[in-house]
Short mmCIF file of C-alpha atoms in Angstrom, two decimals:
data_model
loop_
_atom_site.label_atom_id
_atom_site.label_comp_id
_atom_site.label_asym_id
_atom_site.label_seq_id
_atom_site.Cartn_x
_atom_site.Cartn_y
_atom_site.Cartn_z
CA ILE A 19 -7.08 -61.26 63.70
CA SER A 20 -10.17 -59.66 61.68
CA ILE A 21 -7.58 -58.88 59.72
CA CYS A 22 -6.70 -62.84 58.14
CA ARG A 23 -10.70 -61.76 56.44
CA ASP A 24 -8.20 -59.76 53.84
CA LEU A 25 -4.57 -62.33 53.86
CA PRO A 26 -6.56 -65.17 51.78
CA ASN A 27 -3.14 -65.99 50.73
CA ILE A 28 -1.12 -65.97 53.88
CA GLU A 29 0.95 -69.21 54.80
CA VAL A 30 1.98 -68.65 58.21
CA ILE A 31 0.33 -67.04 61.32
CA THR A 32 1.53 -67.24 65.12
CA PHE A 33 -1.34 -65.55 67.35
CA SER A 34 -0.56 -67.11 70.87
CA VAL A 35 -0.87 -65.55 74.19
CA ASN A 36 -3.88 -63.10 72.92
CA GLY A 37 -7.10 -64.06 74.07
CA ILE A 38 -8.59 -64.76 70.97
CA SER A 39 -12.38 -67.11 70.87
CA ASP A 40 -13.30 -66.73 67.16
CA LEU A 41 -11.13 -68.53 64.65
CA GLU A 42 -14.49 -67.90 61.93
CA PRO A 43 -11.88 -65.20 60.02
CA LEU A 44 -9.61 -67.70 59.39
CA ASN A 45 -12.09 -69.59 57.09
CA GLN A 46 -10.00 -67.68 53.69
CA CYS A 47 -7.14 -67.57 54.64
CA GLN A 48 -6.77 -71.25 51.82
CA ASN A 49 -2.79 -70.83 51.49
CA LEU A 50 -2.26 -71.31 54.96
CA SER A 51 0.14 -73.53 56.13
CA GLU A 52 1.00 -73.22 59.84
CA LEU A 53 -1.15 -72.03 62.51
CA TYR A 54 -0.21 -71.08 66.01
CA LEU A 55 -2.71 -70.34 68.20
CA ARG A 56 -1.17 -71.25 71.78
CA LYS A 57 -2.95 -70.09 75.07
CA ASN A 58 -5.13 -68.27 73.71
CA ASN A 59 -9.34 -68.58 74.84
CA ILE A 60 -10.27 -71.15 72.34
CA ALA A 61 -13.91 -72.22 74.28
CA SER A 62 -14.74 -75.07 72.36
CA LEU A 63 -13.07 -77.08 70.00
CA ASN A 64 -15.79 -76.67 67.18
CA GLU A 65 -13.81 -74.01 66.71
CA LEU A 66 -11.90 -76.40 64.47
CA PHE A 67 -14.86 -75.68 61.64
CA TYR A 68 -13.41 -73.18 60.45
CA LEU A 69 -10.40 -74.68 59.36
CA LYS A 70 -12.06 -77.65 57.81
CA ASN A 71 -11.42 -76.72 54.57
CA LEU A 72 -7.87 -75.53 54.78
CA PRO A 73 -6.31 -77.29 52.16
CA ARG A 74 -2.68 -76.98 53.35
CA LEU A 75 -2.80 -76.75 56.72
CA ARG A 76 -0.20 -79.14 58.00
CA VAL A 77 0.87 -77.78 61.96
CA LEU A 78 -1.09 -76.51 64.54
CA TRP A 79 -0.25 -75.78 67.39
CA LEU A 80 -3.34 -75.40 69.43
CA SER A 81 -2.61 -76.62 73.35
CA GLU A 82 -2.84 -74.63 76.45
CA ASN A 83 -7.23 -74.29 75.11
CA PRO A 84 -9.82 -74.42 77.43
CA CYS A 85 -11.16 -76.20 74.44
CA CYS A 86 -7.98 -78.89 74.80
CA GLY A 87 -9.82 -79.40 78.18
CA SER A 88 -9.17 -82.75 80.65
CA ASP A 89 -8.35 -85.40 77.94
CA PRO A 90 -6.04 -85.10 76.44
CA HIS A 91 -6.66 -88.46 74.22
CA ARG A 92 -9.59 -87.63 73.08
CA TYR A 93 -8.79 -83.44 72.62
CA ARG A 94 -5.77 -84.99 69.92
CA MET A 95 -7.88 -88.06 68.65
CA THR A 96 -11.31 -84.81 68.09
CA VAL A 97 -8.98 -82.82 66.22
CA LEU A 98 -7.12 -85.37 63.64
CA ARG A 99 -10.49 -86.58 62.93
CA ASN A 100 -11.73 -83.03 61.83
CA LEU A 101 -7.35 -82.50 60.27
CA PRO A 102 -6.26 -85.13 58.81
CA GLY A 103 -3.96 -83.46 56.80
CA LEU A 104 -2.13 -82.08 60.17
CA GLN A 105 1.39 -83.25 60.20
CA LYS A 106 2.05 -82.02 63.31
CA LEU A 107 0.21 -80.77 66.36
CA ASP A 108 0.98 -78.75 69.79
CA ASN A 109 5.10 -79.72 68.50
CA GLN A 110 4.18 -83.57 67.75
CA ALA A 111 4.61 -85.36 65.20
CA VAL A 112 0.98 -86.60 63.81
CA THR A 113 1.76 -90.61 63.02
CA GLU A 114 -0.34 -92.15 60.46
CA GLU A 115 -2.07 -94.75 63.73
CA GLU A 116 -3.80 -92.06 64.89
CA LEU A 117 -5.22 -90.82 61.92
CA SER A 118 -6.89 -93.42 61.54
CA GLN A 119 -7.27 -94.12 65.72
CA ALA A 120 -9.32 -90.69 65.59
CA LEU A 121 -11.94 -92.12 63.11
CA VAL A 122 -12.94 -94.10 66.25
CA ASP A 123 -11.88 -92.21 69.17
CA GLY A 124 -12.66 -88.75 67.72
CA GLU A 125 -15.32 -86.46 67.08
CA GLU A 126 -16.79 -84.99 64.10
CA ILE A 127 -17.60 -81.43 63.93
CA THR A 128 -19.50 -80.65 61.57
CA ALA A 129 -20.94 -77.29 62.72
CA PRO A 130 -19.90 -73.92 63.89
CA PRO A 131 -19.52 -73.42 67.82
CA ALA A 132 -22.90 -70.76 68.79
CA ARG A 133 -22.13 -67.49 68.91
CA ARG A 134 -20.07 -66.32 72.06
CA ASN A 135 -20.50 -61.93 73.52
CA VAL A 136 -15.81 -62.54 72.95
CA GLU A 137 -14.27 -59.86 71.30
CA ASN A 138 -10.92 -61.25 70.49
CA GLY A 139 -7.54 -59.50 71.48
CA CYS A 140 -7.01 -58.75 75.12
CA PRO A 141 -9.99 -58.36 77.61
CA GLU A 142 -10.21 -57.45 81.01
CA SER A 143 -11.30 -60.42 81.90
CA SER A 144 -11.74 -63.88 81.73
CA ALA A 145 -12.90 -66.89 82.41
CA ALA A 146 -11.66 -69.30 80.49
CA GLU A 147 -8.37 -68.08 80.91
CA SER A 148 -7.33 -69.51 84.19
CA THR A 149 -3.04 -69.59 83.93
CA THR A 150 -1.06 -66.46 84.38
CA GLU A 151 1.68 -65.94 82.32
CA THR A 152 4.90 -64.23 83.74
CA GLU A 153 6.65 -61.75 81.95
CA ARG A 154 9.73 -63.78 80.76
CA GLU A 155 7.40 -66.91 79.72
CA LEU A 156 5.43 -63.68 77.48
CA LEU A 157 8.83 -62.30 76.60
CA ASN A 158 10.39 -65.90 75.19
CA PHE A 159 6.98 -67.09 73.27
CA SER A 160 6.81 -64.11 71.08
CA LEU A 161 10.81 -63.60 70.60
CA GLU A 162 10.49 -67.22 69.88
CA GLU A 163 7.39 -67.63 66.89
CA THR A 164 9.07 -63.58 65.93
CA ASN A 165 12.17 -65.17 64.46
CA LYS A 166 10.64 -68.29 63.15
CA ILE A 167 8.49 -65.40 61.17
CA ARG A 168 12.11 -63.51 60.95
CA GLU A 169 13.64 -67.14 59.60
CA GLU A 170 10.33 -67.68 56.75
CA LEU A 171 11.08 -63.86 55.21
CA GLY A 172 15.00 -65.25 54.79
CA MET A 173 16.03 -62.25 57.80
CA LYS A 174 17.59 -62.78 60.41
CA PRO A 175 16.65 -63.73 63.93
CA LEU A 176 16.41 -60.87 66.62
CA PRO A 177 18.61 -60.63 69.43
CA ARG A 178 16.95 -60.87 72.68
CA ASP A 179 17.91 -57.08 74.78
CA LYS A 180 16.49 -55.18 71.41
CA PHE A 181 13.33 -57.81 71.14
CA SER A 182 12.89 -56.45 74.99
CA SER A 183 13.19 -53.47 73.99
CA PHE A 184 9.82 -53.15 71.96
CA SER A 185 8.09 -53.03 75.38
CA PRO A 186 9.34 -51.56 78.41
CA GLN A 187 7.13 -50.32 81.23
CA GLU A 188 4.05 -51.60 80.09
CA THR A 189 1.23 -53.85 80.39
CA ASP A 190 1.19 -58.18 79.34
CA CYS A 191 -1.98 -56.84 76.97
CA ASN A 192 -0.42 -53.51 75.26
CA ARG A 193 3.22 -56.64 74.79
CA LYS A 194 1.48 -59.03 73.30
CA LYS A 195 -0.81 -56.21 70.83
CA ARG A 196 2.99 -54.49 70.18
CA ASN A 197 4.40 -57.70 69.19
CA ASN A 198 1.66 -59.19 67.45
CA VAL A 199 1.63 -55.10 65.93
CA LEU A 200 4.62 -56.23 64.87
CA ASN A 201 4.02 -60.19 63.65
CA ALA A 202 1.90 -59.00 61.25
CA ILE A 203 3.70 -56.56 59.79
CA LEU A 204 6.93 -59.23 59.05
CA LEU A 205 3.65 -61.11 57.64
CA LEU A 206 2.24 -59.20 55.43
CA THR A 207 5.71 -57.81 53.44
CA LYS A 208 5.15 -61.82 52.24
CA GLU A 209 2.46 -59.66 49.99
CA LEU A 210 4.53 -57.09 49.11
CA ASP A 211 6.01 -56.75 45.39
CA THR A 212 9.05 -54.82 44.12
CA GLU A 213 7.70 -51.48 44.28
CA GLY A 214 5.84 -52.18 47.42
CA LEU A 215 8.83 -53.13 48.91
CA GLU A 216 10.09 -49.90 48.58
CA ILE A 217 7.72 -47.34 49.66
CA VAL A 218 7.68 -49.13 53.16
CA GLN A 219 11.41 -48.96 53.20
CA GLN A 220 11.06 -45.14 52.39
CA THR A 221 8.33 -44.74 54.62
CA VAL A 222 10.45 -46.51 57.86
CA GLY A 223 13.24 -44.53 56.87
CA ARG A 224 11.40 -41.45 57.45
CA ARG A 225 9.49 -42.46 60.96
CA LEU A 226 13.13 -43.43 62.02
CA GLN A 227 14.15 -40.20 61.57
CA ALA A 228 11.73 -38.18 63.07
CA VAL A 229 11.28 -40.79 66.29
CA ARG A 230 15.22 -40.65 67.15
CA LYS A 231 14.62 -36.34 66.37
CA LYS A 232 12.07 -36.66 69.39
CA GLU A 233 14.50 -38.75 71.55
CA LEU A 234 17.01 -36.26 70.83
CA GLN A 235 15.46 -33.92 71.80
CA GLU A 236 13.91 -35.06 74.77
CA GLU A 237 17.31 -35.71 76.72
#
């Protein structure tokens, strides 16, 4: 997630199911409009402090994080009080009535959370991770979000069999990293001009030739 510090113009970020706990790298993404953080290790709603100054943020998916707690109403009201520009929270549209109620029931966040010695990414173990993602659930969600990014870029969606072939016989952690690399590359292509895209195309072509040659030799 630290790569986001170098992407001030990024508009859509998908980091769901990743063990992320710190949102500080996002506070410079002034063009960010959609942020998907479902099923991570975000322990405190104080992390919203880093999102409060993002003027274009309209969609946030934060559900199934430890910070959501056991009181859904308080959680939603607190998020909306601090991010009143949201149009959709956790795949549910935000109403004017909710925004008004949030001023009463929500908690104002005025400071960032205390720093924790937890690295973003795939920790070996985490007490905050209370649910186990099955391989099928993880695949379905990653495919859904990858295809959303591809749609944003005007690309055709990936079929399920092609997507799953990216990571056969890998651990959940490696699969998450592989899919995140793919998503990051797709998002970064939006930052490139024609010359940059041509360089990427040439590099990918050479890489594909090398990989195919290696596969033929192994056969």
